[in-house]
Amino acid sequence: MFALTLRRQLHRSLPPLTRGLAQLTQTDIDHFLTLLPPSSVRASLAPGTSTPADLEGYNTDWMGKYIGGSRCVLTPKTTEEVSKAMGYCFERGLGVVPQGGNTGLVGGGTPTGEDQVVISLSQMNRIRSFNPSSGVLTADAGCVLQSLATFLASEGYTMPLDLGAKGSCQIGGNISTNAGGLRMVRYGSLHANVLGLEVVMPDGRVLNGLRGLRKDNTGYHLQHLFVGAEGTLGVVTGVSLLTPVLSPSVNLALLRLPDYAAVLRVFGKLKHSLGEILSAVEYFDETAWAVVSGDGAQGEEVERQVFGAEHVPKGVNMLIETSGSVAEHDEAKLSSLLEELLEGPDVLTGSLAQDETQLARMWELREGIAEACGKAGKVYKYDVSVPIQEWQNVLDTLRARAKKSGGRIERVVGFGHIGDGNLHINVVCGAYGKEVEQLLEPFMFELVASKNGSISAEHGLGVQKAKYIGYSKTPLEVELMRSIKHAFDLKGIMNPGKVILPASEVVH
Amino acid sequence: MFALTLRRQLHRSLPPLTRGLAQLTQTDIDHFLTLLPPSSVRASLAPGTSTPADLEGYNTDWMGKYIGGSRCVLTPKTTEEVSKAMGYCFERGLGVVPQGGNTGLVGGGTPTGEDQVVISLSQMNRIRSFNPSSGVLTADAGCVLQSLATFLASEGYTMPLDLGAKGSCQIGGNISTNAGGLRMVRYGSLHANVLGLEVVMPDGRVLNGLRGLRKDNTGYHLQHLFVGAEGTLGVVTGVSLLTPVLSPSVNLALLRLPDYAAVLRVFGKLKHSLGEILSAVEYFDETAWAVVSGDGAQGEEVERQVFGAEHVPKGVNMLIETSGSVAEHDEAKLSSLLEELLEGPDVLTGSLAQDETQLARMWELREGIAEACGKAGKVYKYDVSVPIQEWQNVLDTLRARAKKSGGRIERVVGFGHIGDGNLHINVVCGAYGKEVEQLLEPFMFELVASKNGSISAEHGLGVQKAKYIGYSKTPLEVELMRSIKHAFDLKGIMNPGKVILPASEVVH
């Protein structure tokens, strides 16, 4: 019922997005069947090859928040098939939605109209090549992140990104959303690691940029335009990535600190003491800890277990990961730093994972926060970049605001990638509703803009935040983006209603 | 005389590049004098504020290879002044050449016509801000690379790039050419480290992207378009960079190996053994060694000194640098690897720098190669990306070709950044000349293209290689670049004749 309401809202707010695009007909389906094998064409137009239920997985995002009504899903197996399908859609003026693992959080991969054709990359999942000398991996866009990491581990390498959705998300989707995740502090963003892309352009032509060269200064660096474009400029079908050497030694420490000011001081020390082996620095506040470990006695038991202490003082938490090539060196560095910190006032207690099980348990606590929030209630998610000095300020301001919700907002949960300035805020409510939404938005966006931050650090704009782009980008920046969109996608068929909207639909 | 000849050649070959652009008049100079202080306007039109000799430094690249004839140079001190000047040039349709430290190798910063206005960033050299917690540096584009590194060192940070020209090159030029250099293997390319840019667009409007956020997924990532655009899309006036923590421990080893096959094997071991502390891996072949250390007895004396051995076997060379946070750990890693290597057949002898003097001496040998080639004769420089497995093959093929030059080609010198697949080839001749040039080009470009390489790994296209873009990019890629150029620079006034040429002028 909720999904249906949201769907109606979506449709109500989005008519202009599909303006000028063609209506999907049976003739189109018949034509797709001449281009692709029957198993790669799912259509629910009568007499369809599939039922609407068969298409549901492609029309619904994983949260069940964005529901599209597409009546045609293509699952091509090769770049050539994507090219043929795109070429036809271009000729006809049909909207196209490229889709990866469907794990996005802003509706970027869900259709906004029933005439839009979903092109799912899920059947394109071959590793094309790996060079064990240079570490350059070339793969289909539909490869699942975890499967690439598993393959690389056998070669002594690893993926430069890691995120909670790794078991489902696809590398093409990661690139199209510029996924950040947990290892950015060590390996940098995808801009640092994407060497080249193969992209089927809106008119069906194939941009072949899979040279796999680390350095190539011959003209504009086009691949970076597709990183984070959320499928609005073309369909990414292949990727060439620089992958780092796998670090045999991984250490993880969990710290309890008195307050956020202590977190900032400890982070400063970490960067300089651990330097090149620092691979993740995560923060989660007292509320986040309570949500993920459970309230009352249950939470205290978890605390005693993970910290290995009878009494654990209340406070905020940091998770610090190091990855390096020699275990004894890394342990020496981390242990000596922890000893120093435990002697000072900034760390109340701390625990160093002693084995794989403890390491996994600590990561579970951090990675389980979003899921725990979902179980605790209905969640409004904010994923913002603000200078780390401002995090507490942002959370305090939001909590003061939440008090005016008449109990509708139950908790404001703060956590994030402190190494990257990326704060996640989950606002947990008893129910979704207009009142709460109006209390939160555009309030949150204005708050972030006032700190010169980004209203979407890593989730992207998708359909959810496209109209709010002006809170993080200037009119000139948006104008230049629109000119690129126009130059690359003349007919406006790529992922309609996402990221770059007509000027009249953007909030000013 | 040589310069004059080349200048004439340039002018002869370039008329279409400035087609449609306005002619510079005294009225323009008078107008610039209303926008900028008199000390920021240099013009040699009668009655000029300067003589042609005053403008010579801005019209000549540092090699003396590219000579422009611009009669007007502006040296604005603020972004606002750049904006006003650009706005006027746009209105008038005057060509504009943004210029940094003038250390480029492909003529990208030299005017191609006498009516073009040079905008030198040299007077914009303030550090705007530095955040010691995040490591984010914001600075004017005209800051000299070395001065930024010196400033950062006092804060416990360092620049993510380092190159031979660091004492002259400017960070805006580094970004506009996507400069690579010596530390890329550790810190990644500028795409990894540029967080945002301030750019004066061709119509004078200011794109303000200096938010300094590490993560910001709100629309297309425009800053990456200006990285490597060589000033053809706008004037970069400010930069926001992520800078890494300074590593207190630096170690350097010089190895002598029997042949290139051994280099490849050793490189594989290095990556896995040294992992996160590896900060540079440089290669120079036997010819490069001979040029830089001197032939005969002189060279042998240098060999004995740097290797600290009475007899040093002939062979090729590797320079390996590590940077880390704990000196004893790094030394232990490097020493144990060297011991292992010296026991095997792949390393004949090696030396670990014992102090700053030895470290500097070893780097001098590597960094002095280009200069030594310049002293040995006239040099044709090639800066290519090819898979490292192909380096020997490329050098062998070129040397076979050189034998047909009737003695005109004296040496083929090979060296480069093996960690990045970036091979530099200096072809040393007695004199520049058509015969040699015809022997080398397009032969070299075809050779590189046959290996799926890049004809310009880090130097850029500039004016020298713009017409050869087709050897490294497909027609579709060039078409998309042209569409971006058109969208951003409608009148074609930005750095005319560089990077993106009209289709008719590109070699197919």
Coordinates of N, CA and C in Angstrom, one line a residue, chain A residues 131-135 155-157 177-181 184-186 188 191-192 201 205-209 211 213-222 224-225 227-230 232-233 245 247 267 271-277 323-326 329-330 332-333 385-386 388-389 417 419-420 422 452-461 469 472-474 476-477 479-481 483-485 487-488 499-500, chain B residues 131-135 155-157 177-181 184-186 188 191-192 201 205-209 211 213-222 224-225 227-230 232-233 245 247 267 271-277 323-326 329-330 332-333 385-386 388-389 417 419-420 422 452-461 469 472-474 476-477 479-481 483-485 487-488 499-500:
Chain A
N131 N 45.7 -8.5 -15.7 CA 47.1 -8.4 -15.9 C 47.8 -8.5 -14.5
P132 N 48.4 -9.6 -14.1 CA 48.9 -9.8 -12.8 C 50.2 -8.9 -12.5
S133 N 50.7 -8.3 -13.6 CA 51.9 -7.5 -13.4 C 51.4 -6.0 -13.1
S134 N 50.5 -5.5 -13.8 CA 50.0 -4.1 -13.6 C 48.9 -4.0 -12.7
G135 N 48.2 -5.2 -12.4 CA 47.0 -5.1 -11.6 C 45.8 -4.6 -12.3
E155 N 44.5 -13.8 -7.0 CA 45.7 -13.3 -7.7 C 46.6 -12.5 -6.9
G156 N 46.2 -12.3 -5.6 CA 47.0 -11.5 -4.7 C 46.7 -10.0 -4.8
Y157 N 45.5 -9.7 -5.3 CA 45.0 -8.3 -5.5 C 43.7 -8.2 -4.8
T177 N 27.4 5.3 -10.1 CA 27.0 6.1 -8.9 C 28.2 6.6 -8.2
N178 N 29.4 6.3 -8.7 CA 30.7 6.7 -8.0 C 30.6 6.2 -6.6
A179 N 30.3 5.0 -6.4 CA 30.2 4.4 -5.0 C 31.5 4.7 -4.2
G180 N 31.3 5.0 -2.9 CA 32.4 5.3 -2.1 C 32.7 4.2 -1.2
G181 N 32.0 4.0 -0.1 CA 32.2 2.9 0.8 C 33.3 3.1 1.8
M184 N 37.8 4.1 1.0 CA 38.2 5.3 0.2 C 39.3 6.0 0.8
V185 N 39.4 6.0 2.2 CA 40.5 6.6 2.8 C 41.9 6.1 2.4
R186 N 41.9 4.8 2.0 CA 43.1 4.1 1.6 C 43.3 4.2 0.1
G188 N 41.3 5.7 -2.4 CA 40.7 6.8 -3.2 C 39.4 6.5 -3.8
H191 N 37.3 7.7 -9.2 CA 38.1 8.5 -10.2 C 39.6 8.2 -10.1
A192 N 40.0 7.7 -9.0 CA 41.4 7.3 -8.8 C 41.7 6.0 -9.5
M201 N 26.7 4.4 -26.2 CA 26.1 5.8 -26.1 C 24.6 5.7 -26.5
R205 N 26.1 3.7 -30.5 CA 27.5 3.5 -30.8 C 28.3 3.2 -29.6
V206 N 29.3 2.4 -29.8 CA 30.1 1.9 -28.7 C 31.4 2.7 -28.5
L207 N 31.5 3.4 -27.3 CA 32.7 4.1 -26.9 C 33.6 3.1 -26.3
N208 N 34.7 2.8 -27.0 CA 35.6 1.8 -26.5 C 36.8 2.4 -25.8
G209 N 36.8 2.6 -24.5 CA 37.9 3.2 -23.8 C 38.6 2.2 -22.9
R211 N 41.4 0.7 -22.7 CA 42.8 0.5 -23.1 C 43.6 0.0 -21.8
L213 N 45.2 1.8 -19.7 CA 46.5 2.6 -19.5 C 46.3 3.4 -18.2
R214 N 47.4 3.4 -17.4 CA 47.3 4.2 -16.2 C 47.5 5.7 -16.6
K215 N 48.2 6.0 -17.6 CA 48.5 7.4 -18.0 C 48.1 7.5 -19.5
D216 N 47.3 8.5 -19.8 CA 46.9 8.7 -21.2 C 46.4 10.2 -21.3
N217 N 47.3 11.1 -21.7 CA 46.9 12.5 -21.8 C 46.7 12.8 -23.3
T218 N 45.8 12.2 -23.9 CA 45.5 12.6 -25.3 C 44.0 13.0 -25.4
G219 N 43.8 14.3 -25.1 CA 42.4 14.8 -25.1 C 41.7 14.7 -23.8
Y220 N 40.5 15.1 -23.8 CA 39.7 15.1 -22.5 C 39.5 13.7 -22.0
H221 N 39.4 13.6 -20.7 CA 39.4 12.3 -20.0 C 37.9 11.9 -19.8
L222 N 37.4 11.4 -20.9 CA 35.9 11.2 -21.0 C 35.4 10.2 -19.9
H224 N 35.7 9.9 -16.9 CA 35.3 10.6 -15.6 C 33.9 11.2 -15.7
L225 N 33.5 11.4 -16.9 CA 32.1 12.0 -17.0 C 31.1 10.9 -16.7
V227 N 31.6 8.4 -14.6 CA 31.7 8.0 -13.2 C 30.7 9.0 -12.4
G228 N 29.7 8.4 -11.9 CA 28.7 9.2 -11.1 C 27.6 9.9 -12.0
A229 N 27.5 9.5 -13.2 CA 26.5 10.1 -14.1 C 25.2 9.3 -13.9
E230 N 25.2 8.3 -13.2 CA 23.9 7.5 -12.9 C 23.2 7.1 -14.1
T232 N 22.8 8.5 -17.0 CA 22.1 9.5 -17.8 C 22.8 9.9 -19.0
L233 N 24.0 9.3 -19.2 CA 24.8 9.7 -20.4 C 25.1 8.5 -21.4
V245 N 47.3 -4.2 -4.6 CA 47.8 -5.4 -4.1 C 47.0 -5.7 -2.8
S247 N 46.5 -6.7 0.9 CA 47.3 -6.6 2.1 C 47.1 -7.8 2.9
F267 N 41.5 11.3 15.5 CA 41.7 11.1 14.0 C 43.0 11.8 13.5
K271 N 46.1 9.7 11.5 CA 46.6 10.0 10.2 C 48.1 10.0 10.1
H272 N 48.7 10.7 11.2 CA 50.1 10.9 11.2 C 50.9 9.6 11.7
S273 N 50.2 8.9 12.6 CA 50.9 7.7 13.2 C 50.8 6.5 12.3
L274 N 49.7 6.3 11.7 CA 49.4 5.1 10.9 C 49.7 5.3 9.4
G275 N 49.6 6.5 9.0 CA 49.9 6.9 7.6 C 49.4 5.9 6.6
E276 N 50.4 5.3 5.9 CA 50.1 4.5 4.7 C 49.3 3.2 5.0
I277 N 49.2 2.7 6.3 CA 48.5 1.5 6.5 C 47.0 1.7 6.9
S323 N 45.6 -1.9 7.0 CA 46.0 -3.0 6.1 C 47.4 -2.8 5.6
G324 N 48.2 -3.8 5.7 CA 49.6 -3.7 5.4 C 50.2 -5.0 4.9
S325 N 51.5 -4.9 4.6 CA 52.2 -6.1 4.1 C 52.9 -7.0 5.1
V326 N 53.2 -6.4 6.3 CA 53.9 -7.2 7.3 C 53.1 -7.1 8.6
H329 N 54.7 -5.6 11.8 CA 54.9 -4.1 11.7 C 53.7 -3.4 12.0
D330 N 52.6 -3.8 11.4 CA 51.3 -3.1 11.5 C 50.8 -3.2 13.0
A332 N 52.5 -3.7 15.6 CA 53.4 -2.8 16.5 C 52.9 -1.4 16.4
K333 N 52.7 -0.9 15.2 CA 52.2 0.5 15.0 C 50.9 0.8 15.7
S385 N 28.1 15.3 2.9 CA 29.5 15.6 3.1 C 29.5 17.0 3.8
V386 N 30.1 17.0 4.9 CA 30.3 18.3 5.6 C 31.7 18.2 6.3
I388 N 34.5 17.6 8.8 CA 34.3 16.8 10.0 C 34.1 17.6 11.3
Q389 N 34.7 18.9 11.2 CA 34.5 19.8 12.4 C 33.1 20.1 12.6
H417 N 31.9 7.8 7.5 CA 33.2 7.6 7.1 C 34.0 8.8 7.5
G419 N 37.1 9.4 7.7 CA 38.3 9.6 6.9 C 37.9 10.4 5.6
D420 N 36.7 10.4 5.2 CA 36.2 11.1 4.0 C 35.3 12.2 4.2
N422 N 32.3 12.0 5.3 CA 31.0 11.6 4.8 C 30.1 11.1 6.0
N452 N 28.6 24.6 3.3 CA 29.3 24.3 2.0 C 29.4 22.8 1.8
G453 N 28.5 22.0 2.2 CA 28.6 20.6 2.0 C 27.9 20.1 0.8
S454 N 27.8 18.7 0.7 CA 27.1 18.1 -0.4 C 25.9 17.4 0.2
I455 N 24.7 17.5 -0.5 CA 23.5 16.9 0.0 C 23.5 15.4 -0.4
S456 N 24.5 15.0 -1.2 CA 24.6 13.6 -1.5 C 26.1 13.2 -1.7
A457 N 26.7 12.7 -0.6 CA 28.1 12.4 -0.6 C 28.4 11.2 -1.5
E458 N 27.6 10.1 -1.3 CA 27.9 9.0 -2.1 C 26.7 8.3 -2.8
H459 N 25.5 8.6 -2.3 CA 24.3 7.9 -2.9 C 23.9 8.4 -4.2
G460 N 24.3 9.6 -4.6 CA 23.9 10.2 -5.9 C 22.6 11.0 -5.8
L461 N 22.1 11.5 -6.9 CA 20.9 12.3 -6.9 C 19.6 11.4 -7.3
I469 N 19.4 19.6 -6.6 CA 20.8 19.8 -7.0 C 21.4 21.2 -6.7
S472 N 23.6 22.0 -3.7 CA 25.1 21.7 -3.7 C 25.8 22.2 -4.9
K473 N 25.1 22.6 -5.9 CA 25.8 23.1 -7.1 C 25.3 24.4 -7.6
T474 N 26.2 25.2 -8.1 CA 25.7 26.6 -8.6 C 25.0 26.5 -9.9
L476 N 25.6 27.9 -12.6 CA 26.5 27.7 -13.8 C 27.0 26.2 -13.9
E477 N 27.2 25.6 -12.7 CA 27.6 24.2 -12.8 C 26.5 23.4 -13.4
E479 N 24.1 24.4 -15.3 CA 24.0 24.7 -16.8 C 25.0 23.9 -17.6
L480 N 26.3 23.8 -17.1 CA 27.3 23.1 -17.8 C 26.9 21.6 -17.9
M481 N 26.4 21.1 -16.8 CA 26.0 19.7 -16.8 C 24.9 19.4 -17.8
S483 N 24.4 21.1 -20.5 CA 25.0 21.2 -21.8 C 25.7 19.9 -22.2
I484 N 26.3 19.2 -21.2 CA 26.9 17.9 -21.5 C 25.8 16.8 -21.8
K485 N 24.8 16.9 -20.9 CA 23.7 15.9 -21.1 C 23.1 16.1 -22.5
A487 N 24.6 17.4 -25.2 CA 25.5 17.0 -26.2 C 25.6 15.5 -26.4
F488 N 25.5 14.8 -25.3 CA 25.7 13.3 -25.3 C 24.4 12.6 -25.6
V499 N 18.9 12.9 -12.1 CA 20.1 13.7 -12.0 C 19.9 15.1 -12.6
I500 N 19.8 15.2 -14.0 CA 19.7 16.5 -14.6 C 18.3 16.7 -15.1
Chain B
N131 N 43.5 22.9 5.5 CA 42.8 22.3 6.7 C 43.7 21.1 7.2
P132 N 44.4 21.3 8.4 CA 45.3 20.3 8.8 C 44.7 19.0 9.3
S133 N 43.4 19.0 9.4 CA 42.7 17.8 9.8 C 42.4 16.9 8.6
S134 N 41.9 17.6 7.5 CA 41.5 16.8 6.3 C 42.6 16.7 5.3
G135 N 43.6 17.6 5.4 CA 44.7 17.7 4.4 C 44.3 18.3 3.2
E155 N 53.5 21.6 7.6 CA 52.2 21.2 8.3 C 52.2 19.6 8.4
G156 N 53.3 18.9 8.0 CA 53.3 17.5 8.1 C 52.6 16.8 6.9
Y157 N 52.4 17.5 5.8 CA 51.8 16.9 4.6 C 52.7 17.1 3.4
T177 N 47.4 20.0 -17.5 CA 48.1 19.0 -18.3 C 48.0 17.6 -17.7
N178 N 47.3 17.5 -16.5 CA 47.3 16.2 -15.8 C 48.7 15.6 -15.6
A179 N 49.5 16.5 -15.1 CA 50.9 16.1 -14.9 C 51.0 14.8 -14.0
G180 N 51.9 13.9 -14.4 CA 52.1 12.6 -13.8 C 53.3 12.7 -12.8
G181 N 54.4 12.4 -13.3 CA 55.6 12.5 -12.5 C 56.0 11.2 -11.8
M184 N 53.3 8.9 -8.8 CA 51.9 8.4 -9.2 C 51.7 7.0 -8.7
V185 N 52.7 6.2 -8.6 CA 52.5 4.8 -8.2 C 52.0 4.8 -6.8
R186 N 52.3 5.8 -6.0 CA 51.9 5.9 -4.6 C 50.6 6.6 -4.4
G188 N 48.6 8.2 -6.9 CA 47.6 8.2 -7.9 C 47.7 9.5 -8.8
H191 N 43.5 13.0 -11.0 CA 42.1 12.7 -10.9 C 41.8 12.2 -9.5
A192 N 42.8 11.5 -8.9 CA 42.6 11.0 -7.6 C 42.6 12.1 -6.5
M201 N 35.3 30.6 -17.1 CA 34.9 30.0 -18.3 C 35.1 30.9 -19.5
R205 N 32.4 33.9 -17.0 CA 31.7 33.5 -15.8 C 32.6 32.6 -14.9
V206 N 32.5 32.7 -13.6 CA 33.4 31.9 -12.8 C 32.7 30.7 -12.2
L207 N 33.3 29.5 -12.6 CA 32.8 28.3 -12.0 C 33.5 28.1 -10.7
N208 N 32.7 28.1 -9.6 CA 33.3 28.0 -8.3 C 33.1 26.6 -7.8
G209 N 34.1 25.7 -7.9 CA 33.9 24.3 -7.5 C 34.9 24.0 -6.3
R211 N 34.8 23.5 -3.2 CA 34.2 23.2 -1.9 C 35.1 22.3 -1.0
L213 N 35.4 19.1 -0.9 CA 34.8 17.9 -0.3 C 35.4 16.7 -1.0
R214 N 35.6 15.6 -0.2 CA 36.2 14.4 -0.7 C 35.2 13.6 -1.5
K215 N 33.9 13.7 -1.0 CA 32.8 13.0 -1.6 C 31.7 14.0 -2.0
D216 N 31.3 14.0 -3.2 CA 30.2 14.8 -3.6 C 29.5 14.3 -4.9
N217 N 28.5 13.5 -4.7 CA 27.8 12.9 -5.9 C 26.5 13.6 -6.2
T218 N 26.7 14.9 -6.6 CA 25.5 15.6 -7.0 C 25.7 16.1 -8.4
G219 N 25.4 15.2 -9.3 CA 25.6 15.6 -10.8 C 27.0 15.2 -11.3
Y220 N 27.2 15.6 -12.5 CA 28.4 15.2 -13.2 C 29.7 15.9 -12.5
H221 N 30.8 15.2 -12.5 CA 31.9 15.6 -11.8 C 32.8 16.5 -12.7
L222 N 32.4 17.7 -12.9 CA 32.9 18.6 -13.9 C 34.4 18.8 -13.8
H224 N 36.8 17.0 -13.4 CA 37.7 16.1 -14.2 C 37.8 16.4 -15.6
L225 N 36.9 17.2 -16.1 CA 37.0 17.6 -17.5 C 38.1 18.6 -17.8
V227 N 40.9 18.7 -15.9 CA 42.2 18.0 -15.6 C 42.6 17.4 -16.9
G228 N 43.7 17.9 -17.5 CA 44.2 17.5 -18.8 C 43.6 18.1 -20.0
A229 N 42.8 19.2 -19.8 CA 42.2 19.8 -21.0 C 43.1 20.9 -21.6
E230 N 44.3 21.1 -21.0 CA 45.3 22.0 -21.5 C 44.8 23.4 -21.8
T232 N 41.9 24.4 -22.8 CA 41.1 24.6 -24.0 C 39.6 24.7 -23.6
L233 N 39.3 24.6 -22.4 CA 37.9 24.7 -21.9 C 37.6 25.9 -21.0
V245 N 49.6 12.8 3.9 CA 50.5 13.0 5.1 C 52.0 12.7 4.6
S247 N 55.5 11.4 4.7 CA 56.1 10.2 5.2 C 57.5 10.5 5.8
F267 N 59.9 -6.2 -10.6 CA 58.8 -5.3 -10.3 C 57.6 -6.1 -9.7
K271 N 56.0 -5.1 -5.8 CA 54.6 -4.7 -5.6 C 54.1 -5.4 -4.4
H272 N 54.3 -6.7 -4.4 CA 53.7 -7.6 -3.3 C 54.5 -7.5 -2.0
S273 N 55.8 -7.3 -2.1 CA 56.6 -7.2 -0.9 C 56.6 -5.9 -0.2
L274 N 56.6 -4.8 -1.0 CA 56.6 -3.5 -0.4 C 55.3 -2.9 -0.3
G275 N 54.3 -3.3 -1.1 CA 52.9 -2.9 -1.0 C 52.8 -1.4 -0.8
E276 N 52.3 -1.1 0.4 CA 51.8 0.3 0.7 C 52.9 1.3 0.8
I277 N 54.2 0.9 1.0 CA 55.2 1.9 1.1 C 56.0 2.2 -0.2
S323 N 58.3 5.1 0.9 CA 58.0 6.2 1.9 C 57.1 5.6 2.9
G324 N 57.4 5.8 4.2 CA 56.5 5.2 5.2 C 56.6 6.0 6.5
S325 N 55.9 5.5 7.5 CA 55.8 6.3 8.7 C 56.8 5.8 9.8
V326 N 57.3 4.6 9.7 CA 58.3 4.2 10.7 C 59.6 3.7 10.0
H329 N 60.8 0.0 10.2 CA 60.0 -1.0 9.5 C 60.3 -1.0 8.0
D330 N 60.4 0.2 7.5 CA 60.6 0.3 6.0 C 61.9 -0.2 5.6
A332 N 63.7 -2.4 7.2 CA 63.6 -3.9 7.3 C 63.0 -4.5 6.1
K333 N 61.9 -3.9 5.6 CA 61.2 -4.5 4.5 C 62.1 -4.4 3.2
S385 N 52.5 5.6 -23.3 CA 52.1 4.5 -22.4 C 51.9 3.3 -23.2
V386 N 52.7 2.2 -22.8 CA 52.4 0.9 -23.4 C 52.6 -0.1 -22.3
I388 N 53.9 -2.6 -19.8 CA 55.3 -2.8 -19.5 C 55.9 -4.0 -20.2
Q389 N 55.2 -5.0 -20.5 CA 55.7 -6.2 -21.2 C 56.2 -5.8 -22.6
H417 N 58.7 5.6 -15.9 CA 58.0 5.3 -14.7 C 57.4 3.9 -14.8
G419 N 56.2 1.8 -12.7 CA 55.0 1.6 -12.0 C 53.8 2.1 -12.7
D420 N 53.9 3.0 -13.6 CA 52.7 3.5 -14.3 C 52.6 3.1 -15.8
N422 N 54.6 4.0 -18.1 CA 54.9 5.3 -18.8 C 56.4 5.3 -19.3
N452 N 48.1 -0.7 -28.5 CA 47.0 -0.1 -27.8 C 47.5 0.9 -26.8
G453 N 48.5 1.6 -27.1 CA 49.1 2.5 -26.1 C 48.6 3.9 -26.3
S454 N 49.2 4.8 -25.6 CA 48.9 6.2 -25.7 C 50.2 6.9 -26.3
I455 N 49.9 7.8 -27.3 CA 51.1 8.6 -27.8 C 51.5 9.7 -26.9
S456 N 50.7 10.0 -25.9 CA 51.2 11.0 -24.9 C 50.7 10.6 -23.6
A457 N 51.6 10.0 -22.8 CA 51.2 9.5 -21.5 C 51.0 10.6 -20.5
E458 N 51.9 11.5 -20.5 CA 51.8 12.6 -19.5 C 52.1 14.0 -20.0
H459 N 52.6 14.1 -21.2 CA 53.0 15.5 -21.7 C 51.8 16.2 -22.3
G460 N 50.8 15.5 -22.8 CA 49.6 16.1 -23.4 C 49.8 16.2 -24.9
L461 N 48.8 16.8 -25.5 CA 48.8 16.9 -27.0 C 49.3 18.3 -27.4
I469 N 45.8 12.8 -32.6 CA 45.0 12.3 -31.5 C 44.4 10.9 -32.0
S472 N 45.5 7.5 -30.7 CA 45.2 7.0 -29.4 C 43.7 7.1 -29.0
K473 N 43.0 7.7 -29.8 CA 41.5 7.8 -29.5 C 40.7 7.5 -30.8
T474 N 39.6 6.9 -30.6 CA 38.7 6.5 -31.7 C 38.0 7.8 -32.2
L476 N 34.9 8.2 -32.4 CA 33.7 8.6 -31.5 C 34.2 9.3 -30.3
E477 N 35.3 8.9 -29.8 CA 35.9 9.7 -28.6 C 36.2 11.1 -29.0
E479 N 34.9 12.8 -31.4 CA 33.7 13.5 -31.7 C 33.0 14.0 -30.3
L480 N 33.0 13.1 -29.3 CA 32.5 13.5 -28.0 C 33.3 14.7 -27.4
M481 N 34.6 14.6 -27.6 CA 35.5 15.7 -27.0 C 35.1 17.0 -27.8
S483 N 32.3 17.8 -29.1 CA 31.0 18.3 -28.6 C 31.1 19.0 -27.3
I484 N 32.1 18.5 -26.4 CA 32.3 19.2 -25.1 C 33.0 20.5 -25.4
K485 N 34.0 20.5 -26.2 CA 34.7 21.8 -26.6 C 33.7 22.8 -27.1
A487 N 30.4 22.9 -26.6 CA 29.4 23.3 -25.6 C 30.0 24.3 -24.6
F488 N 31.3 24.1 -24.3 CA 31.9 25.0 -23.2 C 32.5 26.2 -23.9
V499 N 45.0 20.7 -28.8 CA 44.2 19.5 -28.3 C 43.1 19.1 -29.3
I500 N 42.1 19.9 -29.4 CA 40.9 19.5 -30.2 C 40.9 20.4 -31.4

